PDB file of C-alpha atoms in Angstrom:
ATOM      1  CA  UNK A   1      22.227 -17.367  -6.605  1.00  0.00           C
ATOM      2  CA  UNK A   2      25.289 -15.109  -6.720  1.00  0.00           C
ATOM      3  CA  UNK A   3      25.943 -16.090 -10.333  1.00  0.00           C
ATOM      4  CA  UNK A   4      22.397 -15.227 -11.403  1.00  0.00           C
ATOM      5  CA  UNK A   5      22.486 -11.908  -9.567  1.00  0.00           C
ATOM      6  CA  UNK A   6      25.798 -10.985 -11.133  1.00  0.00           C
ATOM      7  CA  UNK A   7      24.356 -11.757 -14.559  1.00  0.00           C
ATOM      8  CA  UNK A   8      21.262  -9.650 -13.804  1.00  0.00           C
ATOM      9  CA  UNK A   9      23.383  -6.635 -12.890  1.00  0.00           C
ATOM     10  CA  UNK A  10      25.463  -7.155 -16.039  1.00  0.00           C
ATOM     11  CA  UNK A  11      22.310  -7.290 -18.195  1.00  0.00           C
ATOM     12  CA  UNK A  12      21.079  -4.047 -16.631  1.00  0.00           C
ATOM     13  CA  UNK A  13      24.388  -2.338 -17.301  1.00  0.00           C
ATOM     14  CA  UNK A  14      24.256  -3.501 -20.924  1.00  0.00           C
ATOM     15  CA  UNK A  15      20.716  -2.197 -21.360  1.00  0.00           C
ATOM     16  CA  UNK A  16      21.970   1.221 -20.225  1.00  0.00           C
ATOM     17  CA  UNK A  17      25.174   1.122 -22.271  1.00  0.00           C
ATOM     18  CA  UNK A  18      25.413   4.385 -24.299  1.00  0.00           C
ATOM     19  CA  UNK A  19      26.445   2.572 -27.476  1.00  0.00           C
ATOM     20  CA  UNK A  20      24.941  -0.926 -27.476  1.00  0.00           C
ATOM     21  CA  UNK A  21      22.124  -0.486 -24.972  1.00  0.00           C
ATOM     22  CA  UNK A  22      18.348  -0.417 -25.507  1.00  0.00           C
ATOM     23  CA  UNK A  23      17.095   2.969 -26.692  1.00  0.00           C
ATOM     24  CA  UNK A  24      14.129   2.902 -24.300  1.00  0.00           C
ATOM     25  CA  UNK A  25      16.196   1.914 -21.263  1.00  0.00           C
ATOM     26  CA  UNK A  26      18.826   4.550 -22.063  1.00  0.00           C
ATOM     27  CA  UNK A  27      16.192   7.298 -22.021  1.00  0.00           C
ATOM     28  CA  UNK A  28      14.821   6.464 -18.589  1.00  0.00           C
ATOM     29  CA  UNK A  29      15.352   8.468 -15.394  1.00  0.00           C
ATOM     30  CA  UNK A  30      14.509   7.929 -11.740  1.00  0.00           C
ATOM     31  CA  UNK A  31      11.220   9.762 -12.192  1.00  0.00           C
ATOM     32  CA  UNK A  32      10.235   8.173 -15.483  1.00  0.00           C
ATOM     33  CA  UNK A  33      10.238   4.622 -14.147  1.00  0.00           C
ATOM     34  CA  UNK A  34       8.310   5.381 -10.941  1.00  0.00           C
ATOM     35  CA  UNK A  35       4.914   4.610 -12.571  1.00  0.00           C
ATOM     36  CA  UNK A  36       6.275   1.239 -13.703  1.00  0.00           C
ATOM     37  CA  UNK A  37       7.488   0.477 -10.171  1.00  0.00           C
ATOM     38  CA  UNK A  38       4.072   1.248  -8.715  1.00  0.00           C
ATOM     39  CA  UNK A  39       2.377  -0.884 -11.361  1.00  0.00           C
ATOM     40  CA  UNK A  40       4.712  -3.825 -10.706  1.00  0.00           C
ATOM     41  CA  UNK A  41       4.090  -3.618  -6.951  1.00  0.00           C
ATOM     42  CA  UNK A  42       0.339  -3.802  -7.523  1.00  0.00           C
ATOM     43  CA  UNK A  43       0.771  -6.738  -9.885  1.00  0.00           C
ATOM     44  CA  UNK A  44       2.686  -8.578  -7.154  1.00  0.00           C
ATOM     45  CA  UNK A  45      -0.145  -7.893  -4.700  1.00  0.00           C
ATOM     46  CA  UNK A  46      -2.725  -9.028  -7.252  1.00  0.00           C
ATOM     47  CA  UNK A  47      -1.044 -12.390  -7.904  1.00  0.00           C
ATOM     48  CA  UNK A  48      -0.688 -13.018  -4.155  1.00  0.00           C
ATOM     49  CA  UNK A  49      -4.382 -12.362  -3.565  1.00  0.00           C
ATOM     50  CA  UNK A  50      -5.209 -14.706  -6.460  1.00  0.00           C
ATOM     51  CA  UNK A  51      -2.880 -17.375  -5.070  1.00  0.00           C
ATOM     52  CA  UNK A  52      -1.099 -17.717  -8.423  1.00  0.00           C
ATOM     53  CA  UNK A  53       2.401 -18.815  -7.405  1.00  0.00           C
ATOM     54  CA  UNK A  54       3.682 -19.282 -10.972  1.00  0.00           C
ATOM     55  CA  UNK A  55       2.682 -15.730 -11.866  1.00  0.00           C
ATOM     56  CA  UNK A  56       4.078 -14.469  -8.556  1.00  0.00           C
ATOM     57  CA  UNK A  57       7.555 -15.748  -9.415  1.00  0.00           C
ATOM     58  CA  UNK A  58       7.491 -13.747 -12.648  1.00  0.00           C
ATOM     59  CA  UNK A  59       6.010 -10.624 -11.036  1.00  0.00           C
ATOM     60  CA  UNK A  60       8.614 -10.649  -8.263  1.00  0.00           C
ATOM     61  CA  UNK A  61      11.258 -10.739 -10.971  1.00  0.00           C
ATOM     62  CA  UNK A  62       9.681  -7.698 -12.608  1.00  0.00           C
ATOM     63  CA  UNK A  63       9.672  -5.888  -9.272  1.00  0.00           C
ATOM     64  CA  UNK A  64      13.303  -6.811  -8.618  1.00  0.00           C
ATOM     65  CA  UNK A  65      14.168  -5.397 -12.036  1.00  0.00           C
ATOM     66  CA  UNK A  66      12.849  -2.037 -10.844  1.00  0.00           C
ATOM     67  CA  UNK A  67      15.261  -2.072  -7.892  1.00  0.00           C
ATOM     68  CA  UNK A  68      18.152  -3.048 -10.147  1.00  0.00           C
ATOM     69  CA  UNK A  69      17.203  -0.273 -12.588  1.00  0.00           C
ATOM     70  CA  UNK A  70      17.283   2.405  -9.857  1.00  0.00           C
ATOM     71  CA  UNK A  71      20.595   1.060  -8.560  1.00  0.00           C
ATOM     72  CA  UNK A  72      22.119   1.221 -12.053  1.00  0.00           C
ATOM     73  CA  UNK A  73      20.975   4.829 -12.495  1.00  0.00           C
ATOM     74  CA  UNK A  74      22.480   5.733  -9.126  1.00  0.00           C
ATOM     75  CA  UNK A  75      25.729   3.956  -9.976  1.00  0.00           C
ATOM     76  CA  UNK A  76      26.017   5.939 -13.203  1.00  0.00           C
ATOM     77  CA  UNK A  77      25.640   9.135 -11.183  1.00  0.00           C
ATOM     78  CA  UNK A  78      28.172   8.022  -8.577  1.00  0.00           C
ATOM     79  CA  UNK A  79      25.632   8.086  -5.749  1.00  0.00           C
ATOM     80  CA  UNK A  80      25.418   4.407  -4.747  1.00  0.00           C
ATOM     81  CA  UNK A  81      25.180   0.974  -6.342  1.00  0.00           C
ATOM     82  CA  UNK A  82      23.264  -2.282  -5.826  1.00  0.00           C
ATOM     83  CA  UNK A  83      25.743  -3.548  -3.232  1.00  0.00           C
ATOM     84  CA  UNK A  84      25.182  -0.392  -1.194  1.00  0.00           C
ATOM     85  CA  UNK A  85      21.422  -1.019  -1.324  1.00  0.00           C
ATOM     86  CA  UNK A  86      21.846  -4.578  -0.037  1.00  0.00           C
ATOM     87  CA  UNK A  87      24.360  -3.553   2.645  1.00  0.00           C
ATOM     88  CA  UNK A  88      22.003  -0.849   3.893  1.00  0.00           C
ATOM     89  CA  UNK A  89      19.109  -3.294   3.968  1.00  0.00           C
ATOM     90  CA  UNK A  90      21.128  -5.866   5.905  1.00  0.00           C
ATOM     91  CA  UNK A  91      22.095  -3.287   8.514  1.00  0.00           C
ATOM     92  CA  UNK A  92      18.517  -2.029   8.831  1.00  0.00           C
ATOM     93  CA  UNK A  93      17.016  -5.490   9.260  1.00  0.00           C
ATOM     94  CA  UNK A  94      19.444  -6.379  12.037  1.00  0.00           C
ATOM     95  CA  UNK A  95      18.949  -3.012  13.753  1.00  0.00           C
ATOM     96  CA  UNK A  96      15.164  -3.306  13.654  1.00  0.00           C
ATOM     97  CA  UNK A  97      15.109  -6.841  15.065  1.00  0.00           C
ATOM     98  CA  UNK A  98      17.178  -6.720  18.275  1.00  0.00           C
ATOM     99  CA  UNK A  99      14.982  -9.457  19.787  1.00  0.00           C
ATOM    100  CA  UNK A 100      16.252 -11.812  17.070  1.00  0.00           C
ATOM    101  CA  UNK A 101      19.886 -10.784  16.578  1.00  0.00           C
ATOM    102  CA  UNK A 102      20.819  -9.442  20.029  1.00  0.00           C
ATOM    103  CA  UNK A 103      18.625 -10.441  22.969  1.00  0.00           C
ATOM    104  CA  UNK A 104      17.219 -13.517  21.217  1.00  0.00           C
ATOM    105  CA  UNK A 105      13.984 -13.334  23.212  1.00  0.00           C
ATOM    106  CA  UNK A 106      10.353 -13.989  22.361  1.00  0.00           C
ATOM    107  CA  UNK A 107       8.151 -10.889  22.387  1.00  0.00           C
ATOM    108  CA  UNK A 108       4.384 -10.564  22.303  1.00  0.00           C
ATOM    109  CA  UNK A 109       2.713  -8.677  19.475  1.00  0.00           C
ATOM    110  CA  UNK A 110       2.211  -5.720  21.817  1.00  0.00           C
ATOM    111  CA  UNK A 111       5.871  -5.732  22.870  1.00  0.00           C
ATOM    112  CA  UNK A 112       6.954  -5.972  19.239  1.00  0.00           C
ATOM    113  CA  UNK A 113       4.824  -2.942  18.346  1.00  0.00           C
ATOM    114  CA  UNK A 114       6.267  -0.915  21.250  1.00  0.00           C
ATOM    115  CA  UNK A 115       9.817  -1.891  20.265  1.00  0.00           C
ATOM    116  CA  UNK A 116       9.114  -1.073  16.594  1.00  0.00           C
ATOM    117  CA  UNK A 117       7.786   2.389  17.398  1.00  0.00           C
ATOM    118  CA  UNK A 118      10.765   3.100  19.663  1.00  0.00           C
ATOM    119  CA  UNK A 119      13.238   2.060  16.958  1.00  0.00           C
ATOM    120  CA  UNK A 120      11.434   4.149  14.323  1.00  0.00           C
ATOM    121  CA  UNK A 121      11.409   7.165  16.654  1.00  0.00           C
ATOM    122  CA  UNK A 122      15.161   6.767  17.212  1.00  0.00           C
ATOM    123  CA  UNK A 123      15.767   6.534  13.470  1.00  0.00           C
ATOM    124  CA  UNK A 124      13.739   9.690  12.856  1.00  0.00           C
ATOM    125  CA  UNK A 125      15.663  11.516  15.575  1.00  0.00           C
ATOM    126  CA  UNK A 126      18.985  10.477  14.055  1.00  0.00           C
ATOM    127  CA  UNK A 127      17.868  11.481  10.584  1.00  0.00           C
ATOM    128  CA  UNK A 128      16.630  14.815  11.884  1.00  0.00           C
ATOM    129  CA  UNK A 129      19.990  15.417  13.576  1.00  0.00           C
ATOM    130  CA  UNK A 130      21.831  14.637  10.348  1.00  0.00           C
ATOM    131  CA  UNK A 131      19.687  17.190   8.497  1.00  0.00           C
ATOM    132  CA  UNK A 132      20.095  20.105  10.881  1.00  0.00           C
ATOM    133  CA  UNK A 133      19.771  22.644   8.085  1.00  0.00           C
ATOM    134  CA  UNK A 134      16.632  20.964   6.722  1.00  0.00           C
ATOM    135  CA  UNK A 135      14.421  20.184   9.700  1.00  0.00           C
ATOM    136  CA  UNK A 136      12.142  17.264   8.879  1.00  0.00           C
ATOM    137  CA  UNK A 137       8.501  17.204   9.907  1.00  0.00           C
ATOM    138  CA  UNK A 138       6.930  14.383  11.910  1.00  0.00           C
ATOM    139  CA  UNK A 139       5.207  12.910   8.860  1.00  0.00           C
ATOM    140  CA  UNK A 140       7.805  13.662   6.193  1.00  0.00           C
ATOM    141  CA  UNK A 141       8.992  10.060   5.861  1.00  0.00           C
ATOM    142  CA  UNK A 142       5.465   8.890   5.027  1.00  0.00           C
ATOM    143  CA  UNK A 143       5.304   9.254   1.224  1.00  0.00           C
ATOM    144  CA  UNK A 144       2.602  11.633   0.040  1.00  0.00           C
ATOM    145  CA  UNK A 145       2.240   9.521  -3.119  1.00  0.00           C
ATOM    146  CA  UNK A 146       1.081   6.437  -1.214  1.00  0.00           C
ATOM    147  CA  UNK A 147      -2.483   5.302  -1.965  1.00  0.00           C
ATOM    148  CA  UNK A 148      -4.703   7.423   0.285  1.00  0.00           C
ATOM    149  CA  UNK A 149      -5.902   4.521   2.439  1.00  0.00           C
ATOM    150  CA  UNK A 150      -2.365   3.250   3.024  1.00  0.00           C
ATOM    151  CA  UNK A 151      -1.114   6.741   3.875  1.00  0.00           C
ATOM    152  CA  UNK A 152      -3.962   7.275   6.349  1.00  0.00           C
ATOM    153  CA  UNK A 153      -3.124   3.926   7.925  1.00  0.00           C
ATOM    154  CA  UNK A 154       0.550   4.842   8.340  1.00  0.00           C
ATOM    155  CA  UNK A 155      -0.280   8.278   9.758  1.00  0.00           C
ATOM    156  CA  UNK A 156      -2.627   6.721  12.302  1.00  0.00           C
ATOM    157  CA  UNK A 157      -0.017   4.139  13.317  1.00  0.00           C
ATOM    158  CA  UNK A 158       2.503   6.946  13.808  1.00  0.00           C
ATOM    159  CA  UNK A 159       0.057   8.877  15.998  1.00  0.00           C
ATOM    160  CA  UNK A 160      -0.745   5.724  17.965  1.00  0.00           C
ATOM    161  CA  UNK A 161       2.957   5.153  18.560  1.00  0.00           C
ATOM    162  CA  UNK A 162       3.078   8.609  20.138  1.00  0.00           C
ATOM    163  CA  UNK A 163       0.214   7.715  22.485  1.00  0.00           C
ATOM    164  CA  UNK A 164      -2.592   9.460  20.574  1.00  0.00           C
ATOM    165  CA  UNK A 165      -5.034   6.601  20.054  1.00  0.00           C
ATOM    166  CA  UNK A 166      -8.260   4.964  21.213  1.00  0.00           C
ATOM    167  CA  UNK A 167      -7.803   2.115  23.741  1.00  0.00           C
ATOM    168  CA  UNK A 168      -9.538  -0.292  21.342  1.00  0.00           C
ATOM    169  CA  UNK A 169     -11.748  -0.432  18.247  1.00  0.00           C
ATOM    170  CA  UNK A 170     -14.854   0.733  20.142  1.00  0.00           C
ATOM    171  CA  UNK A 171     -13.699   4.327  20.414  1.00  0.00           C
ATOM    172  CA  UNK A 172     -12.724   4.328  16.741  1.00  0.00           C
ATOM    173  CA  UNK A 173     -16.098   2.854  15.776  1.00  0.00           C
ATOM    174  CA  UNK A 174     -17.961   5.483  17.830  1.00  0.00           C
ATOM    175  CA  UNK A 175     -16.020   8.096  15.878  1.00  0.00           C
ATOM    176  CA  UNK A 176     -17.285   6.578  12.610  1.00  0.00           C
ATOM    177  CA  UNK A 177     -20.870   6.868  13.868  1.00  0.00           C
ATOM    178  CA  UNK A 178     -20.204  10.512  14.756  1.00  0.00           C
ATOM    179  CA  UNK A 179     -18.703  11.191  11.333  1.00  0.00           C
ATOM    180  CA  UNK A 180     -21.675   9.542   9.578  1.00  0.00           C
ATOM    181  CA  UNK A 181     -23.978  12.042  11.274  1.00  0.00           C
ATOM    182  CA  UNK A 182     -21.766  14.947  10.252  1.00  0.00           C
ATOM    183  CA  UNK A 183     -21.689  13.685   6.668  1.00  0.00           C
ATOM    184  CA  UNK A 184     -25.475  13.397   6.671  1.00  0.00           C
ATOM    185  CA  UNK A 185     -25.838  16.994   7.841  1.00  0.00           C
ATOM    186  CA  UNK A 186     -23.308  18.302   5.323  1.00  0.00           C
ATOM    187  CA  UNK A 187     -24.955  16.473   2.420  1.00  0.00           C
ATOM    188  CA  UNK A 188     -28.380  17.743   3.439  1.00  0.00           C
ATOM    189  CA  UNK A 189     -26.965  21.273   3.396  1.00  0.00           C
ATOM    190  CA  UNK A 190     -25.205  20.973   0.008  1.00  0.00           C
ATOM    191  CA  UNK A 191     -24.057  17.633  -1.511  1.00  0.00           C
ATOM    192  CA  UNK A 192     -21.522  19.269  -3.836  1.00  0.00           C
ATOM    193  CA  UNK A 193     -19.950  21.613  -1.311  1.00  0.00           C
ATOM    194  CA  UNK A 194     -16.353  21.621  -0.115  1.00  0.00           C
ATOM    195  CA  UNK A 195     -17.726  21.067   3.385  1.00  0.00           C
ATOM    196  CA  UNK A 196     -19.470  17.817   2.422  1.00  0.00           C
ATOM    197  CA  UNK A 197     -16.280  16.635   0.706  1.00  0.00           C
ATOM    198  CA  UNK A 198     -14.306  17.399   3.863  1.00  0.00           C
ATOM    199  CA  UNK A 199     -16.771  15.482   6.036  1.00  0.00           C
ATOM    200  CA  UNK A 200     -16.692  12.503   3.680  1.00  0.00           C
ATOM    201  CA  UNK A 201     -12.908  12.545   3.923  1.00  0.00           C
ATOM    202  CA  UNK A 202     -13.149  12.544   7.716  1.00  0.00           C
ATOM    203  CA  UNK A 203     -15.484   9.543   7.520  1.00  0.00           C
ATOM    204  CA  UNK A 204     -13.062   7.621   5.331  1.00  0.00           C
ATOM    205  CA  UNK A 205     -10.181   8.483   7.666  1.00  0.00           C
ATOM    206  CA  UNK A 206     -12.186   7.332  10.694  1.00  0.00           C
ATOM    207  CA  UNK A 207     -13.096   4.073   8.935  1.00  0.00           C
ATOM    208  CA  UNK A 208      -9.424   3.383   8.274  1.00  0.00           C
ATOM    209  CA  UNK A 209      -8.840   3.764  12.015  1.00  0.00           C
ATOM    210  CA  UNK A 210     -11.390   1.054  12.762  1.00  0.00           C
ATOM    211  CA  UNK A 211      -9.676  -1.256  10.259  1.00  0.00           C
ATOM    212  CA  UNK A 212      -6.315  -0.547  11.905  1.00  0.00           C
ATOM    213  CA  UNK A 213      -7.636  -1.404  15.365  1.00  0.00           C
ATOM    214  CA  UNK A 214      -9.081  -4.628  13.949  1.00  0.00           C
ATOM    215  CA  UNK A 215      -5.643  -5.498  12.496  1.00  0.00           C
ATOM    216  CA  UNK A 216      -6.827  -5.219   8.888  1.00  0.00           C
ATOM    217  CA  UNK A 217      -4.991  -3.428   6.094  1.00  0.00           C
ATOM    218  CA  UNK A 218      -7.511  -0.917   4.677  1.00  0.00           C
ATOM    219  CA  UNK A 219      -6.031  -0.946   1.191  1.00  0.00           C
ATOM    220  CA  UNK A 220      -6.277  -4.713   0.967  1.00  0.00           C
ATOM    221  CA  UNK A 221      -9.779  -5.073   2.366  1.00  0.00           C
ATOM    222  CA  UNK A 222     -11.109  -2.365   0.036  1.00  0.00           C
ATOM    223  CA  UNK A 223      -9.505  -4.133  -2.931  1.00  0.00           C
ATOM    224  CA  UNK A 224     -11.180  -7.363  -1.817  1.00  0.00           C
ATOM    225  CA  UNK A 225     -14.508  -5.555  -1.426  1.00  0.00           C
ATOM    226  CA  UNK A 226     -14.155  -4.132  -4.933  1.00  0.00           C
ATOM    227  CA  UNK A 227     -13.332  -7.583  -6.305  1.00  0.00           C
ATOM    228  CA  UNK A 228     -16.405  -8.998  -4.567  1.00  0.00           C
ATOM    229  CA  UNK A 229     -18.616  -6.297  -6.092  1.00  0.00           C
ATOM    230  CA  UNK A 230     -17.211  -7.018  -9.567  1.00  0.00           C
ATOM    231  CA  UNK A 231     -17.882 -10.758  -9.166  1.00  0.00           C
ATOM    232  CA  UNK A 232     -21.404 -10.176  -7.901  1.00  0.00           C
ATOM    233  CA  UNK A 233     -22.268  -7.638 -10.572  1.00  0.00           C
ATOM    234  CA  UNK A 234     -21.144 -10.073 -13.245  1.00  0.00           C
ATOM    235  CA  UNK A 235     -23.589 -12.573 -11.736  1.00  0.00           C
ATOM    236  CA  UNK A 236     -26.289  -9.883 -11.732  1.00  0.00           C
ATOM    237  CA  UNK A 237     -25.717  -9.497 -15.472  1.00  0.00           C
ATOM    238  CA  UNK A 238     -25.967 -13.277 -15.898  1.00  0.00           C
ATOM    239  CA  UNK A 239     -29.143 -13.464 -13.788  1.00  0.00           C
ATOM    240  CA  UNK A 240     -30.818 -10.721 -15.805  1.00  0.00           C
ATOM    241  CA  UNK A 241     -29.938 -12.423 -19.083  1.00  0.00           C
ATOM    242  CA  UNK A 242     -31.540 -15.625 -17.825  1.00  0.00           C
ATOM    243  CA  UNK A 243     -34.694 -13.551 -17.304  1.00  0.00           C
ATOM    244  CA  UNK A 244     -34.539 -12.200 -20.833  1.00  0.00           C
ATOM    245  CA  UNK A 245     -33.262  -8.840 -19.633  1.00  0.00           C
ATOM    246  CA  UNK A 246     -29.973  -6.942 -19.823  1.00  0.00           C
ATOM    247  CA  UNK A 247     -28.175  -4.288 -17.819  1.00  0.00           C
ATOM    248  CA  UNK A 248     -29.099  -1.795 -20.529  1.00  0.00           C
ATOM    249  CA  UNK A 249     -32.889  -2.287 -20.376  1.00  0.00           C
ATOM    250  CA  UNK A 250     -33.503  -3.600 -16.842  1.00  0.00           C
ATOM    251  CA  UNK A 251     -35.066  -1.261 -14.302  1.00  0.00           C
ATOM    252  CA  UNK A 252     -33.345  -0.401 -11.039  1.00  0.00           C
ATOM    253  CA  UNK A 253     -35.866  -2.581  -9.197  1.00  0.00           C
ATOM    254  CA  UNK A 254     -35.065  -5.549 -11.458  1.00  0.00           C
ATOM    255  CA  UNK A 255     -31.325  -5.066 -11.000  1.00  0.00           C
ATOM    256  CA  UNK A 256     -31.761  -4.736  -7.239  1.00  0.00           C
ATOM    257  CA  UNK A 257     -33.822  -7.949  -7.159  1.00  0.00           C
ATOM    258  CA  UNK A 258     -31.106  -9.771  -9.106  1.00  0.00           C
ATOM    259  CA  UNK A 259     -28.493  -8.338  -6.742  1.00  0.00           C
ATOM    260  CA  UNK A 260     -30.335  -9.739  -3.707  1.00  0.00           C
ATOM    261  CA  UNK A 261     -30.528 -13.151  -5.391  1.00  0.00           C
ATOM    262  CA  UNK A 262     -26.784 -13.100  -5.993  1.00  0.00           C
ATOM    263  CA  UNK A 263     -26.051 -12.016  -2.410  1.00  0.00           C
ATOM    264  CA  UNK A 264     -27.958 -15.042  -1.091  1.00  0.00           C
ATOM    265  CA  UNK A 265     -25.577 -17.239  -3.082  1.00  0.00           C
ATOM    266  CA  UNK A 266     -22.671 -15.877  -0.986  1.00  0.00           C
ATOM    267  CA  UNK A 267     -20.677 -15.288  -4.181  1.00  0.00           C
TER     268      UNK A 267
END
């Protein structure tokens, strides 16, 4: 493995070489490759959800290339290199798993969550102390560019770690019911208003909280729900065609009838 990794780092350095490197690679910056990193991460998630292990191997390679690219850029600027990235990761993994590398004890899921929140709080305190002239906010280490559902999930977990949380999913679900009523009132008042948009946002946020209490990742389950809708709508199209209709000329009632037929198939 060491030989392959060494070769990978050498290839990356060559791609960035001012004289013999690739023109596209030479033009890239930290910011310019961020969209590619995000895209590669989603492609990894997509292949995992599809269960395509052959594709996953390739996609993981593409994602690793992103890490190597950033490390090469940092090395050129004298900030850090790939070895520093790995060394930092090794130290972090050991520090965040004292039950494995120190105490060597079995912990319950609840104990693991309590330990995790305590370690994260200590890390934030240390980082805050090291940035005395640039006081960091409570949420500043949660990236604002995360997908909205994932960011809401992380914010809620942070709040829960500080003791601000419902005892179980029931309280979170009651909050969803409350938010549905507020959305209904806001829409009745003015569907296009800023107030209705705010209430809809509150409803989405509350729904994420229910998913968190149920131990589901909101980003993943919404992706799965979207995939299910796409599959079912394709079957709606097929059902209509079998009836001599199409999506373009079918009425809403006909499409709804086809939709109910497809739902009964559990597709």
